[in-house]
Amino acid sequence: MTPLRTAVVLIVLFAFRQAASRAAEYEQRQGGAVLRLEADKVEDGVAETRLSSEMRLTLTVEGAAPLMVGTDDDAAVKEQVQALKASGPWCKCEALGKPERTALPGGRERWRLDVRLDPAKDGKLELKPAALDYAEGPSAEKRQAAWQPIPVRVTTTVASTDVRKELRDITPPEDIPAPPSWLRHLPWVGLAAAAAGLVAGGWGLRRRFLRPEPPPEPHDWAAAELTRLEGLNLPAAGEVERYHTLVGDVVRVYLEQRYQLPASHQTTTEFLETMRRAPQLTKEQQALLRDFLQRCDMAKFARAAPTPDECRAVADMARSFVQQTRPAPRP
């Protein structure tokens, strides 16, 4: 394995480890409302995060359409952000865009708000999200989700924030030892220089005569990834949510590489609106993509339990979409 490939593998493993370390979730449920807090670790009901990390607070409400949260979405967002800001010192406390609304089967609707929290100092604090008032259905039946305070512990790798404790006392000057004779090391220096020259020359010849392998085309990469995910057999192992998340990520990355679109940085609703205004996809392809993404969201966020046949149908939809949108072969 070349040094470049080794470095790439190490970077990917480090990123995967960092992402895996953020898998801990704190959760509260109140009727049709759910509160989730992503942190580095959750233990004995206490969320723990590093000072250099960020936390993600997600509020979700499901109910019969039409679903009204607060007086309106802007007021609900403002109330939540103000309540969270008052919970502790933050470098950043902001909503990640406007609340996302998703239509669900059976005349139901989902409302979701994501808030980013970057702690400003280490210590203990309590998150106190504002209560969610919402009304659902044609009769506008009013409900309320009142959240319990969330204990949070912010840690840091710095030994102390007091600079005076980190300073050492002034010590007297130390005696400088006599330098050893350099003549006895001269043969070893020559051998090291010769070895370095041979390595540099061999590496230069390798770069000159060996061409790096070109990266795969986006459609080839997506097809290979879908085949790999199908071989993992995740639905049979009960990991339906993870399966739909990974398949959806493959299609989003493919769209980014194929059309240079921000698929991984937008919600499903935002991205479908972007695709509707873009000329790259036909109406049939947009309809296929919309159905595919909504099925993935149902499995990820609505906690649906698709059958193995339905999971295979989702993978077939992804494979069909990639095949339909692959570029025409060059003459």
Tab-separated table of N, CA and C in Angstrom, residues 201-269:
chain	number	residue	atom	x	y	z
A	201	GLY	N	15.295	8.631	-4.488
A	201	GLY	CA	15.400	8.295	-5.904
A	201	GLY	C	14.390	7.251	-6.331
A	202	GLY	N	14.213	6.209	-5.506
A	202	GLY	CA	13.236	5.182	-5.857
A	202	GLY	C	11.824	5.721	-5.879
A	203	TRP	N	11.490	6.591	-4.928
A	203	TRP	CA	10.150	7.185	-4.916
A	203	TRP	C	9.921	8.078	-6.136
A	204	GLY	N	10.960	8.821	-6.524
A	204	GLY	CA	10.819	9.660	-7.715
A	204	GLY	C	10.598	8.836	-8.965
A	205	LEU	N	11.341	7.732	-9.119
A	205	LEU	CA	11.132	6.859	-10.284
A	205	LEU	C	9.740	6.242	-10.275
A	206	ARG	N	9.276	5.860	-9.102
A	206	ARG	CA	7.936	5.262	-9.021
A	206	ARG	C	6.875	6.256	-9.462
A	207	ARG	N	6.976	7.491	-8.983
A	207	ARG	CA	5.991	8.509	-9.376
A	207	ARG	C	6.083	8.817	-10.861
A	208	ARG	N	7.260	8.667	-11.438
A	208	ARG	CA	7.429	9.000	-12.853
A	208	ARG	C	6.825	7.940	-13.757
A	209	PHE	N	6.995	6.658	-13.401
A	209	PHE	CA	6.590	5.585	-14.302
A	209	PHE	C	5.240	4.961	-13.944
A	210	LEU	N	4.736	5.191	-12.726
A	210	LEU	CA	3.449	4.621	-12.347
A	210	LEU	C	2.404	5.718	-12.255
A	211	ARG	N	1.327	5.565	-12.962
A	211	ARG	CA	0.232	6.533	-12.927
A	211	ARG	C	-0.803	6.079	-11.899
A	212	PRO	N	-1.313	6.990	-11.086
A	212	PRO	CA	-2.325	6.594	-10.102
A	212	PRO	C	-3.619	6.161	-10.780
A	213	GLU	N	-4.327	5.274	-10.117
A	213	GLU	CA	-5.601	4.819	-10.650
A	213	GLU	C	-6.622	5.959	-10.604
A	214	PRO	N	-7.363	6.172	-11.693
A	214	PRO	CA	-8.377	7.242	-11.671
A	214	PRO	C	-9.525	6.862	-10.745
A	215	PRO	N	-10.167	7.844	-10.116
A	215	PRO	CA	-11.307	7.530	-9.240
A	215	PRO	C	-12.472	6.988	-10.056
A	216	PRO	N	-13.316	6.150	-9.475
A	216	PRO	CA	-14.453	5.602	-10.217
A	216	PRO	C	-15.476	6.678	-10.559
A	217	GLU	N	-16.213	6.437	-11.613
A	217	GLU	CA	-17.298	7.338	-11.981
A	217	GLU	C	-18.387	7.278	-10.901
A	218	PRO	N	-19.141	8.387	-10.716
A	218	PRO	CA	-20.156	8.405	-9.650
A	218	PRO	C	-21.151	7.255	-9.752
A	219	HIS	N	-21.626	6.924	-10.982
A	219	HIS	CA	-22.621	5.854	-11.088
A	219	HIS	C	-22.002	4.487	-10.772
A	220	ASP	N	-20.726	4.285	-11.165
A	220	ASP	CA	-20.073	3.022	-10.827
A	220	ASP	C	-19.867	2.891	-9.322
A	221	TRP	N	-19.469	4.002	-8.690
A	221	TRP	CA	-19.281	3.971	-7.235
A	221	TRP	C	-20.597	3.681	-6.530
A	222	ALA	N	-21.694	4.348	-6.943
A	222	ALA	CA	-22.988	4.147	-6.293
A	222	ALA	C	-23.466	2.703	-6.464
A	223	ALA	N	-23.313	2.145	-7.669
A	223	ALA	CA	-23.738	0.763	-7.886
A	223	ALA	C	-22.951	-0.202	-7.003
A	224	ALA	N	-21.633	0.021	-6.888
A	224	ALA	CA	-20.819	-0.851	-6.042
A	224	ALA	C	-21.218	-0.732	-4.568
A	225	GLU	N	-21.512	0.482	-4.104
A	225	GLU	CA	-21.907	0.673	-2.709
A	225	GLU	C	-23.245	0.006	-2.415
A	226	LEU	N	-24.211	0.130	-3.344
A	226	LEU	CA	-25.509	-0.518	-3.137
A	226	LEU	C	-25.360	-2.038	-3.076
A	227	THR	N	-24.487	-2.597	-3.924
A	227	THR	CA	-24.237	-4.036	-3.883
A	227	THR	C	-23.598	-4.439	-2.550
A	228	ARG	N	-22.665	-3.605	-2.064
A	228	ARG	CA	-22.004	-3.909	-0.785
A	228	ARG	C	-23.002	-3.869	0.372
A	229	LEU	N	-23.887	-2.857	0.391
A	229	LEU	CA	-24.877	-2.759	1.458
A	229	LEU	C	-25.856	-3.929	1.417
A	230	GLU	N	-26.215	-4.353	0.206
A	230	GLU	CA	-27.118	-5.489	0.101
A	230	GLU	C	-26.472	-6.755	0.653
A	231	GLY	N	-25.151	-6.882	0.491
A	231	GLY	CA	-24.459	-8.048	1.017
A	231	GLY	C	-24.365	-8.058	2.535
A	232	LEU	N	-24.498	-6.891	3.201
A	232	LEU	CA	-24.454	-6.858	4.664
A	232	LEU	C	-25.684	-7.493	5.300
A	233	ASN	N	-26.806	-7.553	4.533
A	233	ASN	CA	-28.035	-8.200	5.016
A	233	ASN	C	-28.520	-7.570	6.322
A	234	LEU	N	-28.530	-6.226	6.367
A	234	LEU	CA	-28.925	-5.518	7.588
A	234	LEU	C	-30.401	-5.707	7.948
A	235	PRO	N	-31.357	-5.692	6.988
A	235	PRO	CA	-32.769	-5.873	7.381
A	235	PRO	C	-33.002	-7.188	8.118
A	236	ALA	N	-32.343	-8.274	7.685
A	236	ALA	CA	-32.540	-9.547	8.367
A	236	ALA	C	-32.002	-9.512	9.790
A	237	ALA	N	-31.007	-8.630	10.034
A	237	ALA	CA	-30.439	-8.497	11.389
A	237	ALA	C	-31.215	-7.515	12.246
A	238	GLY	N	-32.324	-6.970	11.730
A	238	GLY	CA	-33.140	-6.035	12.498
A	238	GLY	C	-32.669	-4.596	12.444
A	239	GLU	N	-31.667	-4.284	11.618
A	239	GLU	CA	-31.139	-2.919	11.527
A	239	GLU	C	-31.754	-2.222	10.317
A	240	VAL	N	-33.084	-2.074	10.357
A	240	VAL	CA	-33.805	-1.479	9.223
A	240	VAL	C	-33.512	0.012	9.118
A	241	GLU	N	-33.488	0.701	10.258
A	241	GLU	CA	-33.241	2.148	10.229
A	241	GLU	C	-31.847	2.459	9.684
A	242	ARG	N	-30.844	1.688	10.145
A	242	ARG	CA	-29.490	1.916	9.652
A	242	ARG	C	-29.395	1.612	8.161
A	243	TYR	N	-30.081	0.563	7.719
A	243	TYR	CA	-30.061	0.195	6.294
A	243	TYR	C	-30.592	1.335	5.432
A	244	HIS	N	-31.740	1.913	5.817
A	244	HIS	CA	-32.315	3.005	5.026
A	244	HIS	C	-31.437	4.250	5.091
A	245	THR	N	-30.791	4.487	6.240
A	245	THR	CA	-29.891	5.648	6.337
A	245	THR	C	-28.710	5.503	5.382
A	246	LEU	N	-28.104	4.308	5.337
A	246	LEU	CA	-26.939	4.101	4.477
A	246	LEU	C	-27.321	4.152	3.000
A	247	VAL	N	-28.451	3.552	2.629
A	247	VAL	CA	-28.885	3.595	1.222
A	247	VAL	C	-29.200	5.025	0.804
A	248	GLY	N	-29.876	5.781	1.695
A	248	GLY	CA	-30.166	7.178	1.371
A	248	GLY	C	-28.901	8.007	1.232
A	249	ASP	N	-27.886	7.747	2.075
A	249	ASP	CA	-26.626	8.479	1.975
A	249	ASP	C	-25.916	8.192	0.659
A	250	VAL	N	-25.992	6.953	0.180
A	250	VAL	CA	-25.352	6.622	-1.100
A	250	VAL	C	-25.958	7.447	-2.226
A	251	VAL	N	-27.298	7.550	-2.254
A	251	VAL	CA	-27.953	8.317	-3.322
A	251	VAL	C	-27.632	9.798	-3.200
A	252	ARG	N	-27.571	10.318	-1.972
A	252	ARG	CA	-27.271	11.742	-1.802
A	252	ARG	C	-25.838	12.061	-2.246
A	253	VAL	N	-24.872	11.209	-1.872
A	253	VAL	CA	-23.485	11.435	-2.305
A	253	VAL	C	-23.378	11.310	-3.823
A	254	TYR	N	-24.106	10.352	-4.384
A	254	TYR	CA	-24.098	10.210	-5.849
A	254	TYR	C	-24.599	11.481	-6.531
A	255	LEU	N	-25.663	12.077	-6.006
A	255	LEU	CA	-26.202	13.304	-6.594
A	255	LEU	C	-25.209	14.459	-6.456
A	256	GLU	N	-24.489	14.500	-5.332
A	256	GLU	CA	-23.472	15.541	-5.169
A	256	GLU	C	-22.363	15.397	-6.201
A	257	GLN	N	-21.876	14.167	-6.422
A	257	GLN	CA	-20.794	13.954	-7.373
A	257	GLN	C	-21.275	14.076	-8.808
A	258	ARG	N	-22.513	13.673	-9.071
A	258	ARG	CA	-23.022	13.666	-10.448
A	258	ARG	C	-23.438	15.060	-10.912
A	259	TYR	N	-24.111	15.811	-10.031
A	259	TYR	CA	-24.666	17.106	-10.437
A	259	TYR	C	-24.135	18.283	-9.616
A	260	GLN	N	-23.193	18.020	-8.678
A	260	GLN	CA	-22.654	19.088	-7.820
A	260	GLN	C	-23.780	19.812	-7.069
A	261	LEU	N	-24.665	19.041	-6.435
A	261	LEU	CA	-25.778	19.587	-5.675
A	261	LEU	C	-25.560	19.318	-4.187
A	262	PRO	N	-26.006	20.215	-3.307
A	262	PRO	CA	-25.779	20.043	-1.863
A	262	PRO	C	-26.741	19.036	-1.241
A	263	ALA	N	-26.738	17.806	-1.724
A	263	ALA	CA	-27.716	16.814	-1.271
A	263	ALA	C	-27.513	16.432	0.192
A	264	SER	N	-26.261	16.363	0.652
A	264	SER	CA	-25.994	15.907	2.025
A	264	SER	C	-26.164	17.006	3.052
A	265	HIS	N	-26.336	18.235	2.617
A	265	HIS	CA	-26.415	19.376	3.547
A	265	HIS	C	-27.814	19.976	3.592
A	266	GLN	N	-28.813	19.322	3.015
A	266	GLN	CA	-30.170	19.823	3.008
A	266	GLN	C	-31.112	18.744	3.528
A	267	THR	N	-32.228	19.197	4.089
A	267	THR	CA	-33.266	18.250	4.457
A	267	THR	C	-33.919	17.714	3.189
A	268	THR	N	-34.725	16.677	3.366
A	268	THR	CA	-35.393	16.087	2.193
A	268	THR	C	-36.280	17.108	1.506
A	269	THR	N	-37.027	17.889	2.278
A	269	THR	CA	-37.920	18.882	1.676
A	269	THR	C	-37.127	19.941	0.915
